[in-house]
C-alpha positions as semicolon CSV with decimal commas, in nm:
position;residue;x (nm);y (nm);z (nm)
1;X;0,014;0,033;0,028
2;X;0,139;0,315;-0,109
3;X;0,188;0,616;0,118
4;X;-0,127;0,817;0,027
5;X;-0,361;0,537;-0,002
6;X;-0,257;0,466;0,351
7;X;-0,301;0,817;0,485
8;X;-0,646;0,819;0,333
9;X;-0,733;0,545;0,521
10;X;-0,614;0,634;0,836
11;X;-0,835;0,920;0,786
12;X;-1,146;0,729;0,719
13;X;-1,070;0,563;0,986
14;X;-1,037;0,844;1,234
15;X;-1,318;1,084;1,078
16;X;-1,563;0,805;1,068
17;X;-1,477;0,610;1,441
18;X;-1,445;0,939;1,616
19;X;-1,732;1,098;1,485
20;X;-1,954;0,761;1,580
21;X;-1,818;0,759;1,855
22;X;-1,929;1,153;1,948
23;X;-2,251;1,085;1,838
24;X;-2,340;0,799;2,007
25;X;-2,217;0,984;2,348
26;X;-2,383;1,295;2,284
27;X;-2,690;1,058;2,268
28;X;-2,598;0,981;2,628
29;X;-2,561;1,373;2,719
30;X;-2,196;1,335;2,767
31;X;-1,980;1,527;2,640
32;X;-1,854;1,488;2,282
33;X;-1,511;1,442;2,395
34;X;-1,556;1,142;2,553
35;X;-1,638;1,011;2,242
36;X;-1,327;1,116;2,093
37;X;-1,185;0,951;2,331
38;X;-1,343;0,609;2,295
39;X;-1,235;0,650;1,951
40;X;-0,828;0,645;2,031
41;X;-0,911;0,335;2,265
42;X;-1,073;0,153;1,945
43;X;-0,805;0,270;1,690
44;X;-0,518;0,190;1,946
45;X;-0,273;-0,081;1,962
46;X;-0,420;-0,245;2,201
47;X;-0,783;-0,348;2,032
48;X;-0,892;-0,340;1,674
49;X;-0,510;-0,396;1,531
50;X;-0,614;-0,426;1,230
51;X;-0,782;-0,111;1,156
52;X;-0,499;0,059;1,383
53;X;-0,411;0,377;1,245
54;X;0,002;0,483;1,167
55;X;0,130;0,647;1,510
56;X;0,289;0,892;1,263
57;X;-0,045;0,980;1,092
58;X;-0,114;1,053;1,463
59;X;0,156;1,211;1,553
60;X;0,079;1,448;1,261
61;X;-0,287;1,548;1,323
62;X;-0,220;1,589;1,686
63;X;0,027;1,861;1,666
64;X;-0,177;2,063;1,385
65;X;-0,478;2,071;1,589
66;X;-0,297;2,147;1,916
67;X;-0,139;2,433;1,697
68;X;-0,484;2,522;1,584
69;X;-0,605;2,495;1,932
70;X;-0,347;2,723;2,020
71;X;-0,441;3,005;1,766
72;X;-0,803;3,011;1,819
73;X;-0,784;3,014;2,169
74;X;-0,514;3,326;2,091
75;X;-0,840;3,499;1,898
76;X;-1,085;3,473;2,200
77;X;-0,903;3,606;2,454
78;X;-0,929;3,976;2,562
79;X;-0,613;4,121;2,666
80;X;-0,792;4,425;2,870
81;X;-0,934;4,134;3,132
82;X;-0,599;3,951;3,100
83;X;-0,420;4,266;3,235
84;X;-0,676;4,264;3,547
85;X;-0,734;3,931;3,587
86;X;-0,370;3,789;3,489
87;X;-0,175;3,854;3,823
88;X;-0,430;3,622;4,028
89;X;-0,465;3,399;3,803
90;X;-0,117;3,317;3,770
91;X;-0,085;3,330;4,143
92;X;-0,361;3,094;4,180
93;X;-0,175;2,807;3,909
94;X;0,133;2,890;4,037
95;X;-0,045;2,717;4,450
96;X;-0,225;2,482;4,272
97;X;0,068;2,315;4,058
98;X;0,280;2,296;4,315
99;X;0,068;2,155;4,527
100;X;0,026;1,910;4,244
101;X;0,336;1,858;4,177
102;X;0,423;1,801;4,549
103;X;0,105;1,509;4,584
104;X;0,221;1,344;4,263
105;X;0,575;1,312;4,417
106;X;0,473;1,189;4,748
107;X;0,206;0,948;4,606
108;X;0,452;0,833;4,333
109;X;0,734;0,716;4,652
110;X;0,405;0,550;4,833
111;X;0,313;0,306;4,518
112;X;0,676;0,207;4,480
113;X;0,872;0,481;4,230
114;X;1,169;0,615;4,244
115;X;1,222;0,944;4,295
116;X;1,284;1,095;3,931
117;X;0,960;0,886;3,844
118;X;0,794;1,064;4,120
119;X;0,875;1,393;3,997
120;X;0,746;1,295;3,650
121;X;0,417;1,200;3,808
122;X;0,377;1,549;3,955
123;X;0,448;1,706;3,674
124;X;0,189;1,525;3,469
125;X;-0,106;1,584;3,709
126;X;-0,007;1,924;3,750
127;X;-0,181;2,049;3,468
128;X;-0,530;2,026;3,310
129;X;-0,579;1,941;2,953
130;X;-0,618;2,266;2,789
131;X;-0,780;2,110;2,478
132;X;-1,055;1,887;2,702
133;X;-1,162;2,213;2,869
134;X;-1,220;2,391;2,527
135;X;-1,415;2,098;2,367
136;X;-1,659;2,092;2,693
137;X;-1,664;2,426;2,801
138;X;-1,805;2,443;2,413
139;X;-2,015;2,126;2,346
140;X;-2,144;2,189;2,717
141;X;-2,222;2,545;2,715
142;X;-2,200;2,547;3,107
143;X;-1,999;2,907;3,161
144;X;-2,063;3,232;3,051
145;X;-1,791;3,414;2,796
146;X;-1,607;3,561;3,087
147;X;-1,578;3,310;3,392
148;X;-1,499;3,032;3,030
149;X;-1,171;3,250;2,953
150;X;-1,064;3,287;3,308
151;X;-1,088;2,917;3,312
152;X;-0,880;2,874;2,896
153;X;-0,606;3,132;3,050
154;X;-0,579;2,961;3,379
155;X;-0,526;2,633;3,171
156;X;-0,285;2,763;2,965
157;X;-0,075;2,887;3,241
158;X;-0,075;2,539;3,360
159;X;0,020;2,431;2,968
160;X;0,363;2,652;3,023
161;X;0,424;2,532;3,388
162;X;0,405;2,186;3,267
163;X;0,671;2,250;2,966
164;X;0,903;2,481;3,241
165;X;0,864;2,191;3,506
166;X;0,896;1,890;3,285
167;X;1,248;2,098;3,101
168;X;1,433;2,132;3,429
169;X;1,389;1,764;3,494
170;X;1,490;1,598;3,156
171;X;1,812;1,611;3,300
172;X;1,724;1,385;3,622
173;X;1,634;1,129;3,355
174;X;2,027;1,067;3,200
175;X;2,170;1,132;3,617
176;X;2,251;1,514;3,580
177;X;2,079;1,751;3,749
178;X;1,989;2,126;3,605
179;X;2,226;2,355;3,550
180;X;2,146;2,687;3,612
181;X;2,276;2,840;3,353
182;X;2,019;2,676;3,086
183;X;1,737;2,700;3,342
184;X;1,795;3,111;3,325
185;X;1,858;3,162;2,958
186;X;1,605;2,894;2,890
187;X;1,323;3,123;3,134
188;X;1,420;3,447;2,988
189;X;1,403;3,290;2,614
190;X;0,985;3,194;2,753
191;X;0,979;3,564;2,887
192;X;1,117;3,713;2,579
193;X;0,949;3,514;2,299
194;X;0,578;3,563;2,461
195;X;0,677;3,929;2,511
196;X;0,746;3,981;2,148
197;X;0,408;3,734;2,089
198;X;0,230;4,018;2,223
199;X;0,341;4,279;2,093
200;X;0,282;4,193;1,749
201;X;-0,006;4,012;1,782
202;X;-0,171;4,352;1,936
203;X;-0,016;4,574;1,770
204;X;0,116;4,428;1,391
205;X;-0,058;4,142;1,301
206;X;-0,489;4,299;1,347
207;X;-0,381;4,590;1,145
208;X;-0,216;4,358;0,883
209;X;-0,530;4,134;0,830
210;X;-0,750;4,420;0,827
211;X;-0,573;4,566;0,537
212;X;-0,614;4,267;0,351
213;X;-0,949;4,189;0,452
214;X;-1,056;4,526;0,299
215;X;-0,814;4,467;-0,030
216;X;-0,839;4,075;-0,115
217;X;-1,104;3,828;-0,106
218;X;-1,142;3,594;0,251
219;X;-0,984;3,295;0,143
220;X;-0,664;3,531;0,141
221;X;-0,726;3,642;0,496
222;X;-0,814;3,259;0,595
223;X;-0,464;3,158;0,403
224;X;-0,229;3,451;0,567
225;X;-0,378;3,441;0,918
226;X;-0,294;3,011;0,905
227;X;0,023;3,098;0,756
228;X;0,143;3,338;1,056
229;X;-0,056;3,062;1,341
230;X;0,241;2,784;1,187
231;X;0,497;3,066;1,169
232;X;0,447;3,156;1,563
233;X;0,456;2,798;1,589
234;X;0,782;2,739;1,413
235;X;0,949;3,049;1,591
236;X;0,823;2,887;1,941
């Protein structure tokens, strides 16, 4: 089977089974995201081996999905509200993540894991999946826009915090200790990148997209916007 045929077959499996599972779970008055998780279990290597989707296809689609999800969240954020609630959200997120890392670490030791594995267990459970939160909020319409935005900001900051923790903990896997210089450089890089992203995203991008929307068809605007999205993902 050639590569294109295999990719198309993977897409058929993914979309039809994911769609079918989401319909079933929606009929059961459960979030559609639950159906997607069930589809992942069905298509995984432990159940239907004969229709298992290639790992490379899953990897590609999952990364594209994350990039587009972050792009969507960024478009929905209100920077004025973020300036007001940001410090409180950051403080709450920091306290929550520290507590969860400690709980995860102690739980890991209690079940017999070594120190390194316990640290990673704490890092893994310290955050909340932004993708799941966004999907549930959109599907169930449980929260008003202001509260939903606050929750999304919280989970995005958790994602950033998890990247920071896992980056610090990664050297422990090979028996090293995190170097102070590389840690400081990473923190500075994250701060600079986000600072420049906010400046460019709030000052330059809206003007450029507005100019394009006035002079060109809507599909050109969509293409340019998605191109900017992938460019920022590449830079990060």
